[in-house]
Structure formats: C-alpha cells, structure tokens
Coordinates of C-alpha atoms in Angstrom, one line a residue:
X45 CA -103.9 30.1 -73.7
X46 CA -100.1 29.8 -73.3
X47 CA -98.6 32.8 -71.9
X48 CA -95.9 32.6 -74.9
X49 CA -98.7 32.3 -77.4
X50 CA -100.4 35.7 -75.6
X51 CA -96.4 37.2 -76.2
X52 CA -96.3 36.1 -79.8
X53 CA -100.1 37.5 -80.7
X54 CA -99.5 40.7 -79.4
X55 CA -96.0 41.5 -81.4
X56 CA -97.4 39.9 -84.5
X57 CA -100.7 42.5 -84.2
X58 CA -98.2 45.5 -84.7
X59 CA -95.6 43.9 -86.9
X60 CA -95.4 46.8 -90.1
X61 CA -95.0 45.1 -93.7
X62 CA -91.8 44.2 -94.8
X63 CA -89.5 44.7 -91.4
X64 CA -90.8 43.8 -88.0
X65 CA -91.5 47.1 -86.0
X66 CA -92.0 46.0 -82.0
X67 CA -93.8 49.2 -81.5
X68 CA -96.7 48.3 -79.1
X69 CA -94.6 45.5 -77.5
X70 CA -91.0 48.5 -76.8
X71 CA -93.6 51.5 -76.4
X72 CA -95.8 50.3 -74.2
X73 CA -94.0 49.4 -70.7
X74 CA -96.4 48.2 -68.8
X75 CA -95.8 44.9 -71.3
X76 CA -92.3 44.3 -70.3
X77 CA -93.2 44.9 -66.8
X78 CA -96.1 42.4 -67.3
X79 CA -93.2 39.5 -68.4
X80 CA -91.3 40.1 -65.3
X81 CA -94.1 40.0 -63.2
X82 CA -94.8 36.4 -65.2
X83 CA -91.1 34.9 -64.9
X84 CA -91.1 36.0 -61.0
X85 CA -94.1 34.1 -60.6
X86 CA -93.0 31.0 -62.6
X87 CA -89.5 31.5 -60.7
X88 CA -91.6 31.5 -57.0
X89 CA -93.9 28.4 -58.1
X90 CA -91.4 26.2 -58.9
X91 CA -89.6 27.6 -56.0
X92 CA -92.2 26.3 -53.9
X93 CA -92.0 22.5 -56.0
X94 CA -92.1 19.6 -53.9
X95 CA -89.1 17.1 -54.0
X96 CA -87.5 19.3 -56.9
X97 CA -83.8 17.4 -57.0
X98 CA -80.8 18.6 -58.9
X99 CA -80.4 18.0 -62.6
X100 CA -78.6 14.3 -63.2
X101 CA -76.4 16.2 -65.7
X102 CA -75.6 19.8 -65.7
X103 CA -77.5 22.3 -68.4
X104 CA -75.3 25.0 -70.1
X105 CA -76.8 28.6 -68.9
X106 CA -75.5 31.9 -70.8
X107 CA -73.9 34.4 -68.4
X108 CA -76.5 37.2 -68.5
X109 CA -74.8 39.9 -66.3
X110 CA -73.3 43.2 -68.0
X111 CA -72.1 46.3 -67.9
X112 CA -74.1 49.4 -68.5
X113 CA -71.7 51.3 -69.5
X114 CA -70.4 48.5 -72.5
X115 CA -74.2 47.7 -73.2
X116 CA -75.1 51.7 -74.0
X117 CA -71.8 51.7 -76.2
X118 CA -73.1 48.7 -78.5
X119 CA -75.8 48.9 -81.6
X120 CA -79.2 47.9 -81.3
X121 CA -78.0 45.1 -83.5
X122 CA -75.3 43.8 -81.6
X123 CA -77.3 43.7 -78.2
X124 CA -80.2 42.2 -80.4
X125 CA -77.6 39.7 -81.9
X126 CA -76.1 39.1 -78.0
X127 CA -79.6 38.5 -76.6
X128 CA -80.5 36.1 -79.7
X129 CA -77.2 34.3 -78.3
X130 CA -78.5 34.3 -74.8
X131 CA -82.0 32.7 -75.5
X132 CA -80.5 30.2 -77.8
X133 CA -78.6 28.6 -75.2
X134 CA -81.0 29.3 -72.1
X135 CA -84.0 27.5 -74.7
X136 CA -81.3 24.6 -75.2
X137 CA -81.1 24.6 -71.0
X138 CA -84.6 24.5 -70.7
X139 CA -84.9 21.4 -73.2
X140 CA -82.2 19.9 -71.3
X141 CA -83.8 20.6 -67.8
X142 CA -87.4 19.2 -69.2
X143 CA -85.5 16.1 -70.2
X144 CA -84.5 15.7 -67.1
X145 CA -87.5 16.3 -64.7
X146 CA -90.0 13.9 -64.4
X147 CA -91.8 15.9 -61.3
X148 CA -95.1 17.5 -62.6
X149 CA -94.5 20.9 -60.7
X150 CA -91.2 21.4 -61.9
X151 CA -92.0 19.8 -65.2
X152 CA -95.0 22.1 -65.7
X153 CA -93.0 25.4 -64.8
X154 CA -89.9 24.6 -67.2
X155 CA -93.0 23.6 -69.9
X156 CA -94.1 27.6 -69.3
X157 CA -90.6 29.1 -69.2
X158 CA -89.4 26.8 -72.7
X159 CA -92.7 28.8 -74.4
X160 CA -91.8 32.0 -72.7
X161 CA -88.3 32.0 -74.0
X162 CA -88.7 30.4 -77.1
X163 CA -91.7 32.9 -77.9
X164 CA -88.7 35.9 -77.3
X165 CA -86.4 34.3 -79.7
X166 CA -88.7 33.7 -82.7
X167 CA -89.8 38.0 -81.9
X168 CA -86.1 38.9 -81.8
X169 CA -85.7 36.4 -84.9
X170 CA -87.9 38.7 -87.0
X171 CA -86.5 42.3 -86.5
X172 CA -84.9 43.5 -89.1
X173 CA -82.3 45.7 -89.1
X174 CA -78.7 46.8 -91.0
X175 CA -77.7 43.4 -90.5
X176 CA -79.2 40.5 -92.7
X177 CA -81.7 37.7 -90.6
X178 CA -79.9 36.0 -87.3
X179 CA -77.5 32.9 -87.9
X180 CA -76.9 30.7 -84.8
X181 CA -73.1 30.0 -84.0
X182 CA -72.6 32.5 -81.4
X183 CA -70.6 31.7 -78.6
X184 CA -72.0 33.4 -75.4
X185 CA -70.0 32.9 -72.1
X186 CA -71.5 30.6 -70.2
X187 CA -71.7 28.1 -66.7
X188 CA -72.9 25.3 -66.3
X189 CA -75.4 24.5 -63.3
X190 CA -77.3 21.2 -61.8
X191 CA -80.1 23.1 -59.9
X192 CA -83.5 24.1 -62.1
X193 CA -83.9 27.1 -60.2
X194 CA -80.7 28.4 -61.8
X195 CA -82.7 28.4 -65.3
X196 CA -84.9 30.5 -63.9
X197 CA -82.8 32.9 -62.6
X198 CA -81.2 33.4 -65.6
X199 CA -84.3 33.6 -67.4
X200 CA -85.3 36.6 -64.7
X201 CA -82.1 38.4 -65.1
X202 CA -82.2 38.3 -68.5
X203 CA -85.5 39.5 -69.1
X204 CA -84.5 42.5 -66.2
X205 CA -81.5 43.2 -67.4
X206 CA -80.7 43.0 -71.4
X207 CA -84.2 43.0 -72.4
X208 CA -85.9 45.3 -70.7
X209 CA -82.5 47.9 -71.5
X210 CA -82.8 46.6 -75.4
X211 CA -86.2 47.7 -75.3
X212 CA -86.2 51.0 -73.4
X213 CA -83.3 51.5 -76.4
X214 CA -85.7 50.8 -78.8
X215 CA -87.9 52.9 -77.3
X216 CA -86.3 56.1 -77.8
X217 CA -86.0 55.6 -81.8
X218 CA -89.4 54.5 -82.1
X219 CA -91.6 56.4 -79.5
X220 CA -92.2 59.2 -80.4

C-alpha cells in the first residue's frame, strides 16, 4: 500500500466529528519519527539512483529554514497556514521534477515523495481551527534548484523542522 495512503488511514481513524482532531497522529511520536525515518530512506535511495541528471528546467522549492524563537511566537494557525504554504509549493516541485525525469529510480522515488507530501497537505487541509478552511495564494520565500536531490532535502527539513515542532505544539494542547 502507498506509504501516503498508510499516513492518510491512520489520521482519518482518529479524526473527531465536526473538526479534525490529529490526536493519535501529534500524541503519539513514534509516528512522526516513523515519517522521518521514511523521507531519509527515500532521500538515500534516490541518492544512490543511477545516471540521475539535473532537472532541464529549475523547480521552485519553499525555503524551509526558521527560527525557533519566531516559530514559538506564532499561532498554531499561522504555522499550520505557513506549512500549508510550504507543501503547496514543494508538491508543485515534485510535479515539476516527475515531469522531468524519465529514469525509473528517480522517477519511482519522486512518485513516493509526491504521495508523501501531498498526503500531509490534504491532513493539514482538514484541521480546523479559529481561522475558516485554507485558501492557496500564499507567497512563501522560495529558490529555485536544478538537482532532484534538492526536493528531497527540502522535503527532510521540512518534515524535521516545522512539522515535527507544529506537532510537538499540538501536542501540549491536546495530550493530556
């Protein structure tokens, strides 16, 4: 079964009616942990990709880095809103990259990181909180890169960085 498909299953199993509670998926660490685990792997096999050559045209990648400090100070609606932003563009990458990559390996590891990423942004799509449902037209900064392994870094760091701190927020409201 797709490894996005196992993501999706397992949020929509705990979802409460009427607003979307990600209790298992934030309580439970061992799950994020379990997705890192997953995007290191993918980010090692097509690391190890035979004649894997740089992207004809450059793919537009959100800058994922950030500050501590500024991320503790935001709601958990603005860094879900931020990280909606960030997956929109890095799933548009993807789709560019897959476009782009005719080499089984690399096409079959982009393949699992599109359902991987996409799977996120329809979960983070569905919580609800103060704010009414997510509208795209956010403007994240942003690079553009040539080499695949670029969208799987920022894929990684991502999941490592906002994420896993969005989560471990969530956590603390709904862990008791």
């Amino acid at each position: 079964s797709p490894p996005g498909l196992l993501l999706l299953t397992s949020f929509l199993l705990h979802m409460e009616e009427g607003h979307a509670s990600p209790t298992r998926l934030v309580c439970d660490n061992r799950l994020i942990q379990k997705y890192i685990g997953e995007v290191k792997d993918m980010e090692k096999r097509v690391g190890q990709c035979q004649a894997l050559s740089a992207l004809s045209y450059p793919v537009v990648l959100p800058f994922v880095d950030f500050s501590l400090r500024q991320w503790k100070s935001k709601s958990n609606e603005t860094k879900r809103r931020e990280i909606l932003c960030d997956l929109a563009l890095l799933v548009g990458a993807v789709a560019g990259a897959q476009g782009q990559v005719t080499e089984e390996c690399g096409a079959r590891q982009l393949n699992q990181l599109y359902q991987h990423a996409n799977s996120f942004l329809l979960l983070l799509q569905t919580f609800s909180w103060e704010a009414g449902p997510w509208e795209p037209g956010c403007s994240p900064r942003s690079t553009e890169k040539t080499s695949v392994m670029w969208v799987f870094l920022t894929y990684r760091q991502l999941v490592q960085g906002k994420l896993r701190f969005f989560f471990n927020d969530l956590a603390k409201d709904l862990c008791k």
